Short mmCIF file of C-alpha atoms and ligand atoms in Angstrom, two decimals:
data_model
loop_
_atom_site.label_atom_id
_atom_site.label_comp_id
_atom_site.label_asym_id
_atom_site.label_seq_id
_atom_site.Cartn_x
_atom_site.Cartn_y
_atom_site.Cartn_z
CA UNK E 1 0.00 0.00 0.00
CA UNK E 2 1.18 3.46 -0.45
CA UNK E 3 1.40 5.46 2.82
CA UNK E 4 1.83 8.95 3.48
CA UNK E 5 3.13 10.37 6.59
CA UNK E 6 2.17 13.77 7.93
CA UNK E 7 5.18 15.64 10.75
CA UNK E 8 8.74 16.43 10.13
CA UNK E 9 9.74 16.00 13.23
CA UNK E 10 11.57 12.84 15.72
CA UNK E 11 8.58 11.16 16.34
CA UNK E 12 7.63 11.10 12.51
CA UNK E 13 11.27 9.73 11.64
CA UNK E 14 10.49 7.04 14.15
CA UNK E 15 6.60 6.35 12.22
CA UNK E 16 8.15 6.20 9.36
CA UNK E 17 11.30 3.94 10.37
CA UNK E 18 9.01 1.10 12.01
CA UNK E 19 6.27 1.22 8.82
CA UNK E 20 8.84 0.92 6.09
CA UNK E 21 9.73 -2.47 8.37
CA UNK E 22 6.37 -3.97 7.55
CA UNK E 23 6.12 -5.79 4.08
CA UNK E 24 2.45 -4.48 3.91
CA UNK E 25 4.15 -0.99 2.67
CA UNK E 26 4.96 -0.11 -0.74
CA UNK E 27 5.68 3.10 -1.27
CA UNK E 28 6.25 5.94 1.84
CA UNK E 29 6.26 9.47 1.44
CA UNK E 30 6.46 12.06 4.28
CA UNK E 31 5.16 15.08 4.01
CA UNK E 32 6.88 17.54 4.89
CA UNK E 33 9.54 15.46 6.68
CA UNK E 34 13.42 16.35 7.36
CA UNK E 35 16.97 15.20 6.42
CA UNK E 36 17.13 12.30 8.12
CA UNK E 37 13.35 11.00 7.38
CA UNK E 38 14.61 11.61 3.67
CA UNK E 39 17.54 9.30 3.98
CA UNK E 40 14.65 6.31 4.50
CA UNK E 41 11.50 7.22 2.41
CA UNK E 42 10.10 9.80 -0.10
CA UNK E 43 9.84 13.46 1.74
CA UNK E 44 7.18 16.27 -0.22
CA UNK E 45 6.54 19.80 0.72
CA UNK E 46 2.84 20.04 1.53
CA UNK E 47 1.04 22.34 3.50
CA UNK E 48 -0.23 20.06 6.34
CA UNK E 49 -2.29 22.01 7.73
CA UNK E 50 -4.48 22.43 5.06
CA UNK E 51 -6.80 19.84 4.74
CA UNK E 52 -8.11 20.38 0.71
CA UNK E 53 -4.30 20.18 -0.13
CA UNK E 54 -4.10 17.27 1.84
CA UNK E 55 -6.93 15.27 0.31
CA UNK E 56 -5.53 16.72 -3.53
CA UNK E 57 -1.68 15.10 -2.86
CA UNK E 58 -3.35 11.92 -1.41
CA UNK E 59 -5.99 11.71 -4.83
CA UNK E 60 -2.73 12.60 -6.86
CA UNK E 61 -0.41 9.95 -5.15
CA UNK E 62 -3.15 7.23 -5.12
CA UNK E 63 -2.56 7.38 -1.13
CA UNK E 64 -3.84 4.14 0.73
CA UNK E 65 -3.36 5.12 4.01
CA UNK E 66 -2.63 8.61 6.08
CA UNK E 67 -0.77 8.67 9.27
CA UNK E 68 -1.12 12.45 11.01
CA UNK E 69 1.90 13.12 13.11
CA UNK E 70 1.57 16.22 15.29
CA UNK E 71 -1.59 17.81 16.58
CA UNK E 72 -1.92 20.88 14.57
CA UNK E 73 -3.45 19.11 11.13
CA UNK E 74 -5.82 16.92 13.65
CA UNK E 75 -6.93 20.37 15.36
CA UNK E 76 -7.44 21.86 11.55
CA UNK E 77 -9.75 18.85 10.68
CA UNK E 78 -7.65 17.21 8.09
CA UNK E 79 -8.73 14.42 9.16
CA UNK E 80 -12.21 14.69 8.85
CA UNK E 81 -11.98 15.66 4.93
CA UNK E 82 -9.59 12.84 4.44
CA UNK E 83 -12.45 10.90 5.74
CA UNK E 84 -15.37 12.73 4.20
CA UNK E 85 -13.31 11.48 0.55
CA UNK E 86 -13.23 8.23 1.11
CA UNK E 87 -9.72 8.19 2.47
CA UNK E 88 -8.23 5.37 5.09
CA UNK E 89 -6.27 7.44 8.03
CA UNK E 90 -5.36 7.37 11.23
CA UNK E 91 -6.10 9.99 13.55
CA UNK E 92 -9.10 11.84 15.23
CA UNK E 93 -11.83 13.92 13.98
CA UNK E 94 -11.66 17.90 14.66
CA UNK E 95 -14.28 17.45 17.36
CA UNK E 96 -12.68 14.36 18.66
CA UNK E 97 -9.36 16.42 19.19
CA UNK E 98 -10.71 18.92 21.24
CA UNK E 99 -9.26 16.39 24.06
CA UNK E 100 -5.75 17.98 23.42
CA UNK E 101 -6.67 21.49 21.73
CA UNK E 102 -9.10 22.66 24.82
CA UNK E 103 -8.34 22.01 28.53
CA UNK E 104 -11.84 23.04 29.60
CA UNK E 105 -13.23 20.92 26.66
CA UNK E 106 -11.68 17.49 28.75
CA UNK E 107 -11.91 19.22 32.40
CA UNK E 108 -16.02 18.60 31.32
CA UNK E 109 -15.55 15.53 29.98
CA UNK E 110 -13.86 14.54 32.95
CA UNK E 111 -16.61 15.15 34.89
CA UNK E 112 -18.85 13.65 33.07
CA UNK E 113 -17.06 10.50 32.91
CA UNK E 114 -16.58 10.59 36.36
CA UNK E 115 -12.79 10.57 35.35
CA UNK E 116 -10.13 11.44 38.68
CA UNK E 117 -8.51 14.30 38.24
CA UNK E 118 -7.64 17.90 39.21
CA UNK E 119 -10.29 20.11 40.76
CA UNK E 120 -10.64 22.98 38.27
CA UNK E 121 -12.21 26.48 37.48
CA UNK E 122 -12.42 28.69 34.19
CA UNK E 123 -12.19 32.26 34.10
CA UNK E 124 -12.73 34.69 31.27
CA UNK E 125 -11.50 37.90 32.74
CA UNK E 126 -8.58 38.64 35.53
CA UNK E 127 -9.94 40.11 38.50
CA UNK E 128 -12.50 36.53 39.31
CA UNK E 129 -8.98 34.52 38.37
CA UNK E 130 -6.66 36.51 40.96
CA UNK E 131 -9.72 36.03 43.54
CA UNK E 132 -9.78 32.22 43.01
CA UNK E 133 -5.82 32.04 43.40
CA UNK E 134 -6.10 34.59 46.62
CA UNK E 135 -8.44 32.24 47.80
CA UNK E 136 -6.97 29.00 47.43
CA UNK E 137 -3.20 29.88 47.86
CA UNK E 138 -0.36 28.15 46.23
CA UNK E 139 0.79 25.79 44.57
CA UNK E 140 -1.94 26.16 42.07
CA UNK E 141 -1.58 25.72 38.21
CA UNK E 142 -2.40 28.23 35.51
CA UNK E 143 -3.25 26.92 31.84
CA UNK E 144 -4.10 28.94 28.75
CA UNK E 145 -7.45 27.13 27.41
CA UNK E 146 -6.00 26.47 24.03
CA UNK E 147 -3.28 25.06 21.90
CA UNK E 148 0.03 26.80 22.78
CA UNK E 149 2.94 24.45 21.91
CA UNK E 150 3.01 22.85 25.15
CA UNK E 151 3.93 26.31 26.95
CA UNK E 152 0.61 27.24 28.31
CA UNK E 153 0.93 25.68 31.24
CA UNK E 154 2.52 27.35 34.37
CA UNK E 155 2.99 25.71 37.64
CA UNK E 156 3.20 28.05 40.37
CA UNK E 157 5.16 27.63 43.58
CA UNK E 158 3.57 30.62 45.25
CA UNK E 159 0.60 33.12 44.71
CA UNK E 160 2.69 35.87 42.33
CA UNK E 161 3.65 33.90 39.81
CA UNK E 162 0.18 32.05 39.70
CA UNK E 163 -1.11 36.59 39.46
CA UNK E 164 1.36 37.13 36.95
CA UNK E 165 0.57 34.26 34.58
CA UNK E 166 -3.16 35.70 34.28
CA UNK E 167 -2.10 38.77 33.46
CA UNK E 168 0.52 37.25 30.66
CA UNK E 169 -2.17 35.06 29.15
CA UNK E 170 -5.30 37.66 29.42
CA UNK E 171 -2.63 40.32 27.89
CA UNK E 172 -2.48 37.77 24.82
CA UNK E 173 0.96 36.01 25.81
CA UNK E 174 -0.68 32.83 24.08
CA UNK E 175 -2.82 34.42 21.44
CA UNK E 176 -6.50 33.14 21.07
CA UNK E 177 -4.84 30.22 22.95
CA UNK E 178 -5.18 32.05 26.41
CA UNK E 179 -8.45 33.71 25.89
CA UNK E 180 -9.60 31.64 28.65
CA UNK E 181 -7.48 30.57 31.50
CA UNK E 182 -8.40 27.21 33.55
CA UNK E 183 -7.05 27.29 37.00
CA UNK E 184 -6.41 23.51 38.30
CA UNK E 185 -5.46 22.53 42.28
CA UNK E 186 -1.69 21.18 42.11
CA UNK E 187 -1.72 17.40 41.92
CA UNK E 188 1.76 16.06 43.61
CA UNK E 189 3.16 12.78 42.74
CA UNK E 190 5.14 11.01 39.54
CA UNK E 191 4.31 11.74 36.39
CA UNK E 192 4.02 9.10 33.54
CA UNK E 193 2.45 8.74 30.01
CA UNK E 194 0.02 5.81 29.22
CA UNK E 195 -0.43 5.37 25.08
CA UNK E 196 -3.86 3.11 23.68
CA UNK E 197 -5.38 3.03 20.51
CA UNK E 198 -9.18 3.60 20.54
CA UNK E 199 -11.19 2.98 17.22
CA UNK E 200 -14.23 5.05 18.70
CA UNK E 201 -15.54 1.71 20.68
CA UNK E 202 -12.52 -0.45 21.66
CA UNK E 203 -9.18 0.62 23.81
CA UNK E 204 -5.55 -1.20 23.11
CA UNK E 205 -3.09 -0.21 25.34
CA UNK E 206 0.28 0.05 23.55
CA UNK E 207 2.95 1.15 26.26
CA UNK E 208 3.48 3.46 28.74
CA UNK E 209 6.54 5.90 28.57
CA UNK E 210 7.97 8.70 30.89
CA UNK E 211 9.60 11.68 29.64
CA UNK E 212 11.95 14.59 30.57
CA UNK E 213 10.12 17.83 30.60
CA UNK E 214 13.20 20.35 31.37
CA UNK E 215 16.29 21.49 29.84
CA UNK E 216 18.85 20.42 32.13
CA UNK E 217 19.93 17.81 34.83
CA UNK E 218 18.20 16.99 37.42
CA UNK E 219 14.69 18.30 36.26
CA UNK E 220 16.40 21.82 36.31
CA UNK E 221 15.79 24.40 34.26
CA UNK E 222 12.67 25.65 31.73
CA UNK E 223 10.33 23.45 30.23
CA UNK E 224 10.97 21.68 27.28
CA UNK E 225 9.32 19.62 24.40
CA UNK E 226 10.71 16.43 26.13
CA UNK E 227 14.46 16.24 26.25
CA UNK E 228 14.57 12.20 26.29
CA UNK E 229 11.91 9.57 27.15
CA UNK E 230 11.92 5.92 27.88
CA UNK E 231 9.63 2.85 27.64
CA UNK E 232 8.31 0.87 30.18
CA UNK E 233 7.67 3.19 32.55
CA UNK E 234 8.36 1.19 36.00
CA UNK E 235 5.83 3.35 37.54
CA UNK E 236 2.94 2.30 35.26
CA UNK E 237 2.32 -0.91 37.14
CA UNK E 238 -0.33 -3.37 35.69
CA UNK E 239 -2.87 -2.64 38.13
CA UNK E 240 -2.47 1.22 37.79
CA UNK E 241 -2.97 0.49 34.02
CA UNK E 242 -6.30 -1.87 34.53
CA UNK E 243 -7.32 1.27 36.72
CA UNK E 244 -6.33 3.74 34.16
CA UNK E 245 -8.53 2.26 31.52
CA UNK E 246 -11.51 1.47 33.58
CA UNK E 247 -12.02 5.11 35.58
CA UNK E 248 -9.98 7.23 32.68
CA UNK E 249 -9.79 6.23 29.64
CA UNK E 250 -12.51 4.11 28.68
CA UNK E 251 -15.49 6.63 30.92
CA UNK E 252 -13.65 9.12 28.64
CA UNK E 253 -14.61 6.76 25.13
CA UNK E 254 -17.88 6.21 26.14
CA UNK E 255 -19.13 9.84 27.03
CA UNK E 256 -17.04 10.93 23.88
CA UNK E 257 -19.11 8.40 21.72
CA UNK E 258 -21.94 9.80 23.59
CA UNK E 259 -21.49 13.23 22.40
CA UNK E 260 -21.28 11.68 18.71
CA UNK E 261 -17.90 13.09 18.48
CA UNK E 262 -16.21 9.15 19.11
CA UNK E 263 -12.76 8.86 19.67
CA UNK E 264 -10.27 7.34 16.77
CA UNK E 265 -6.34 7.13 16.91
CA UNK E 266 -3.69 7.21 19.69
CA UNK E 267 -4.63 8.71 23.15
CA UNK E 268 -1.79 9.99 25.18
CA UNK E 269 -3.05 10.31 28.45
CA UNK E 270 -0.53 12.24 30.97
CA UNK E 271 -0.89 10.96 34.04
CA UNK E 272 -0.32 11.59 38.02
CA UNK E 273 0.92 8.68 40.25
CA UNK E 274 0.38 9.30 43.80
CA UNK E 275 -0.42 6.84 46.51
CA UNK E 276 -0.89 4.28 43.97
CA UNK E 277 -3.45 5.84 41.64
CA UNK E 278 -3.73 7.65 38.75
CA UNK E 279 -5.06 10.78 37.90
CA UNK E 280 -5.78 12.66 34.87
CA UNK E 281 -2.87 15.69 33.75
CA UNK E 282 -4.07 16.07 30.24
CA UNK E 283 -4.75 13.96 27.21
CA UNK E 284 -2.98 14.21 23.73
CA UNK E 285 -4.51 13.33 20.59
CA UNK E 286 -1.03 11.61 18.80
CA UNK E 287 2.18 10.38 19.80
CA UNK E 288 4.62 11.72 22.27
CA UNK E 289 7.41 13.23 21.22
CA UNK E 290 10.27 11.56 22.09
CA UNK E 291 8.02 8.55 23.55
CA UNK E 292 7.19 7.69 20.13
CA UNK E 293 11.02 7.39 19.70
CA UNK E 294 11.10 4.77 22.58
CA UNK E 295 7.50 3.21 21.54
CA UNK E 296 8.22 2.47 18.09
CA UNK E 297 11.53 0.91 18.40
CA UNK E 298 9.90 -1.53 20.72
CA UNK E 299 6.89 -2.16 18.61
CA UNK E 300 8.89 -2.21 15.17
CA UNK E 301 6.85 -3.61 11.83
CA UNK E 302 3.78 -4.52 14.08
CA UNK E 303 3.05 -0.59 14.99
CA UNK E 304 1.68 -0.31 10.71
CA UNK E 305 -0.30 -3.48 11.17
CA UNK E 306 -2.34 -1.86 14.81
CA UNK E 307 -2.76 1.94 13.34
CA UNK E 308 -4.23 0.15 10.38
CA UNK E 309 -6.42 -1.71 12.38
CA UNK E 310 -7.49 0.98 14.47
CA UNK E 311 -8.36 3.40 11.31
CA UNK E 312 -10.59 0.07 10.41
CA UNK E 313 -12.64 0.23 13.21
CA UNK E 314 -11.70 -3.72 14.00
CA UNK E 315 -9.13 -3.50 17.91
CA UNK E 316 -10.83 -5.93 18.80
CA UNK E 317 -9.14 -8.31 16.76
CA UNK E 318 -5.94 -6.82 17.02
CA UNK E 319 -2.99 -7.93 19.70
CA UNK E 320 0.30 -6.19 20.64
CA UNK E 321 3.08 -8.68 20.67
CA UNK E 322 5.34 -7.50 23.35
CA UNK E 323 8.88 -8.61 23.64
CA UNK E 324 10.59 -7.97 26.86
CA UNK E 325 12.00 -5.15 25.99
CA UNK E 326 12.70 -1.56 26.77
CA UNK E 327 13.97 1.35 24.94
CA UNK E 328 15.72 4.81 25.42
CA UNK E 329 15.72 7.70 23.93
CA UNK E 330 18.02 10.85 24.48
CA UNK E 331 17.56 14.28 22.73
CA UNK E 332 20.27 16.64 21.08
CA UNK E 333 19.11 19.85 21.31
CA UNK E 334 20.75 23.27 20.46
CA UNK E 335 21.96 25.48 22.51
CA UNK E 336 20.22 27.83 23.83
CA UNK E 337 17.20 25.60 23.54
CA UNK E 338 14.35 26.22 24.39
CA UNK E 339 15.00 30.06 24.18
CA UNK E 340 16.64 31.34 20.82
CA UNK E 341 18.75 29.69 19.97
CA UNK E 342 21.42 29.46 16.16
CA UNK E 343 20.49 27.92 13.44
CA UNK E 344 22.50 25.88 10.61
CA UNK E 345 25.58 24.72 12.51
CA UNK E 346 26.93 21.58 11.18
CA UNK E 347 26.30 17.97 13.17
CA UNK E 348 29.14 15.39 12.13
CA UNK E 349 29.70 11.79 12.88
CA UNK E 350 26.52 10.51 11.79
CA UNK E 351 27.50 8.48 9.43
CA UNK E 352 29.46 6.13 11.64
CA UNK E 353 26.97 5.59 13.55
CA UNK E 354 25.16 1.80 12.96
CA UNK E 355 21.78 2.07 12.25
CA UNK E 356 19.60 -1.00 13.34
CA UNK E 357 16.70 -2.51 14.93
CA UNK E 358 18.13 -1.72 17.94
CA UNK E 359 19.94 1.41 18.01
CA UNK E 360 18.57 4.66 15.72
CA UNK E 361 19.25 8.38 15.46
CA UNK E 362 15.98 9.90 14.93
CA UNK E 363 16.27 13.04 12.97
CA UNK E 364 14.07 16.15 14.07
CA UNK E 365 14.70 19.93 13.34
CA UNK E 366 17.52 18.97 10.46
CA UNK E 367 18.26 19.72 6.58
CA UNK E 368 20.44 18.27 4.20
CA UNK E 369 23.18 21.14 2.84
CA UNK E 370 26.38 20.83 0.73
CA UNK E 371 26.58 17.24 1.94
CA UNK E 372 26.39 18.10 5.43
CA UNK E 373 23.30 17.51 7.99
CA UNK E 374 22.39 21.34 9.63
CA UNK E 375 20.35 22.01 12.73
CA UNK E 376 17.60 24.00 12.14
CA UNK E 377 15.45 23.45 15.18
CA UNK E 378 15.48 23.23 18.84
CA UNK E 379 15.33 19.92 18.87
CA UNK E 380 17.35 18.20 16.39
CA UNK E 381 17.97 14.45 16.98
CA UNK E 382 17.00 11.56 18.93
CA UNK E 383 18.74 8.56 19.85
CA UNK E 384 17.27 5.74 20.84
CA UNK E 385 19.18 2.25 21.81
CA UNK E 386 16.95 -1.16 23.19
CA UNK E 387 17.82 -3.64 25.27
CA UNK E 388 17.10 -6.22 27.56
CA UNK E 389 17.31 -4.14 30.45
CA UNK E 390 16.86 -0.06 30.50
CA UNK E 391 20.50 0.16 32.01
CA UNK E 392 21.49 -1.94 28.68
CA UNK E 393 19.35 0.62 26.34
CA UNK E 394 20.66 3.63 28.23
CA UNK E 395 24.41 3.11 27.74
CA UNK E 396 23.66 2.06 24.16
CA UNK E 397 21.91 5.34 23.11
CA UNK E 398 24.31 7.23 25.77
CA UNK E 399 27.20 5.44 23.66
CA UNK E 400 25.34 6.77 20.20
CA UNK E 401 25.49 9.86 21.81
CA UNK E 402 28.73 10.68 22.72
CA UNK E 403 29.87 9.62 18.95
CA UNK E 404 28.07 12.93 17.63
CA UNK E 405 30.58 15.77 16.74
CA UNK E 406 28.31 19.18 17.20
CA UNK E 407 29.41 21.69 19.57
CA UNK E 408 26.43 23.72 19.10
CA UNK E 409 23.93 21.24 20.76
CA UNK E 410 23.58 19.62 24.53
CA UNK E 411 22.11 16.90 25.73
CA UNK E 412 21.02 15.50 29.29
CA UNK E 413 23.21 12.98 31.13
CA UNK E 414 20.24 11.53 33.46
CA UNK E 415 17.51 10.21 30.83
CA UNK E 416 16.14 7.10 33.04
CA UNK E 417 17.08 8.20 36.02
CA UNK E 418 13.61 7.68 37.74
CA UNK E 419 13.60 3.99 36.81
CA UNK E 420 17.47 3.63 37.62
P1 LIG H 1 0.06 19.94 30.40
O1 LIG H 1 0.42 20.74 29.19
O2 LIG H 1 -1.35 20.07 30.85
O3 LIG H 1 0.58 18.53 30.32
O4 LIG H 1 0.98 20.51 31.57
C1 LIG H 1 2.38 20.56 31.44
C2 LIG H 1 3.00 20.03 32.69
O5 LIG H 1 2.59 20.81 33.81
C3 LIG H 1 2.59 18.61 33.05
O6 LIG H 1 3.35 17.66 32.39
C4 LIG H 1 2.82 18.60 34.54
O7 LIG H 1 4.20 18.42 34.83
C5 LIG H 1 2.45 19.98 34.94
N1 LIG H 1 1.06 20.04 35.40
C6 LIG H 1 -0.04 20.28 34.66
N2 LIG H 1 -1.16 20.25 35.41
C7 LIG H 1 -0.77 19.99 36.68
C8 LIG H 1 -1.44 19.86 37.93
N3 LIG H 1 -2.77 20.02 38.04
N4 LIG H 1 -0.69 19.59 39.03
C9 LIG H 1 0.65 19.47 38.94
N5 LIG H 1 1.35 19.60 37.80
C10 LIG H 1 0.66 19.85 36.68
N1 LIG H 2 6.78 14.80 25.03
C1 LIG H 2 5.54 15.36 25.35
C2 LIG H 2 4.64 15.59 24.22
O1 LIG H 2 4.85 15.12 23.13
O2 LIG H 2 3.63 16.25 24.43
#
């Protein structure tokens, strides 16, 4: 079958790397992709976010099957005119991604589904929000309403910073994004990501991941996209899982199927592990990125076979064969990261590096340019080792890591240090 890709970014590289494993694919194009996604499949410069251009390269490229990467086509309803022509795809409906592109949208289904998690107000104006956080004191989190590349959220230690995030997000510091501000009580605990694939009536689990939010050592430092990620999460025990699904995730399905807005792709629930139960932190509609990195390497050719039966509606049939595995994955970032940082210093030594079913170097933010690979994002690679134990998958990808000549980036030293 011929499959198109939608991303350019590490957890697209790592899509694309365990589909072209699977005999079932023929041809693989990702659109619009990066230098090192190009090295493996077909990469085309397409407006993503656009669904009619979309559905004219998939007519044109007699396109079996559509794999959306990142959230921002899902939120612009790409899928749903994919759909609407007849088009096989994998991903959620506009309306069903509201889970990820509206806080308040999932605080109510929360409720509704009788779903744990944290108590929670909205406010559309200042003054009423600055009461609420005089009245319940700190720690208390502030979150813009909307999308805002994973920086609408701020945590606040004590009662000022909570103030002066309201006035940052009602003074348009997020765009339309923080046009209304939820204010959440603080949950404490460990933090860990759960990934299933729901076809709108059945759940499949397919891992559970934990990644590195900040920049530096330690947890130190600002907030980050992720800055490594590794699968199992230790944390995620099988009971905490069985009690994920039945008072999260699948009360979530069923109200969203109530609505007649039903649920279709990979949930990413983020999750709160205190006292041996879970609570809700958010839900994404995709993959994490980098626990796709760590996910796919431990699914490999299988991970095409479940998204394709999850886009057919037909879970219920479908089984995840797990080895007994786990996987690492540390990013290279650039410096400066995630303020401004350079762009288009050279990255050498890839080339040495052995690519295989066990150890990869995800490309993210990178271009091809007079024979040399450039970084042209924040964060520019991934590398991801497995192995029979995480200690065995961490010095592997640690190993990869240390082989890559490019002064310009940083990476941490401590990915796996929770489970360790
Ligand atoms: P979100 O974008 O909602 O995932 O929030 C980003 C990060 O903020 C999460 O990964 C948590 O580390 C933290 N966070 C969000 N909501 C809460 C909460 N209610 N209590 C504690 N930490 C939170
Ligand atoms: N790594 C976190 C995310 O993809 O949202």
């Amino acid at each position: 079958m011929n499959i198109l890709i939608l991303g350019s970014g590490g957890r697209e590289h790592a899509l694309a790397w365990a589909v072209l494993q699977n005999p079932k694919c023929d041809r693989l194009i990702v659109a619009p992709g990066n230098a090192g996604i190009d090295q493996i499949a077909e990469c085309a410069s397409l407006d993503v976010e656009n669904p009619s251009a979309v559905c004219e390269f998939c007519s044109e490229n007699s396109i079996d099957f559509i794999i959306v990467g990142p959230e921002a086509p899902l939120a612009a309803g790409v899928v749903d005119m994919l759909k609407d022509a007849g088009f096989l795809v994998f991903g959620p409906t506009q309306a069903a991604a509201q889970l990820e592109a509206s806080k308040s949208f999932t605080k109510e289904i929360c409720d509704a589904a009788k779903a744990p998690t944290a108590a929670w107000t909205r406010f559309t104006e200042a003054d009423p929000a600055k009461a609420h956080i005089r009245q319940h004191g700190a720690p208390i989190v502030v979150k813009a309403d909307g999308l805002a590349a994973g920086k609408g959220v701020v945590v606040a230690m004590d009662e000022e910073t909570a103030t002066r995030a309201i006035d940052d997000m009602f003074d348009g510091a997020f765009g339309s994004a923080g046009a209304e501000v939820v204010i959440e009580e603080f949950m404490g605990g460990e933090e860990a990501s759960f990934f299933v694939l729901c076809d709108g009536t059945n759940v499949l689990p397919i891992g559970t991941a934990q990644d590195h939010k900040r920049a530096f050592d330690g947890d130190d430092g600002p907030n980050t996209g992720g800055m490594g990620a590794y699968s199992p999460a230790p944390v995620m025990t099988p009971a905490i899982q069985q009690q994920t699904l039945d008072q999260i995730i699948k009360p979530t399905m069923d109200e969203m199927a109530r609505r007649g807005t039903p649920f279709a792709g990979v949930l990413f629930a983020g999750l709160m592990i205190e006292d041996g139960q879970a609570r809700l932190v958010e839900y994404n509609v995709r993959f994490g990125d980098p626990e796709c990195q760590a996910l796919m390497m431990r699914l490999g050719a299988q991970a095409l076979d479940l998204m394709l039966a999850c886009a057919e509606g037909r879970l219920d049939q479908a089984k995840v064969n797990w080895a007994n595995d786990h996987a690492l994955t540390v990013v290279l970032a650039t410096r400066g990261y995630p303020g401004v940082y350079e762009k288009g210093s050279v990255i050498n030594g890839l080339d040495t590096l052995p690519e295989t079913s066990s150890q990869m170097v995800f490309h993210a933010g990178t271009t091809a340019k007079g024979g040399h690979i450039t970084a042209t994002g924040g964060r520019v690679l991934a590398v991801t080792a497995r192995g029979a134990s995480l200690k065995e998958a961490r010095d592997q990808a640690y190993a990869m890591a240390g082989q890559i000549d490019w002064p310009e980036g940083f990476f941490r030293k401590d990915i796996g240090w929770r489970a360790l």
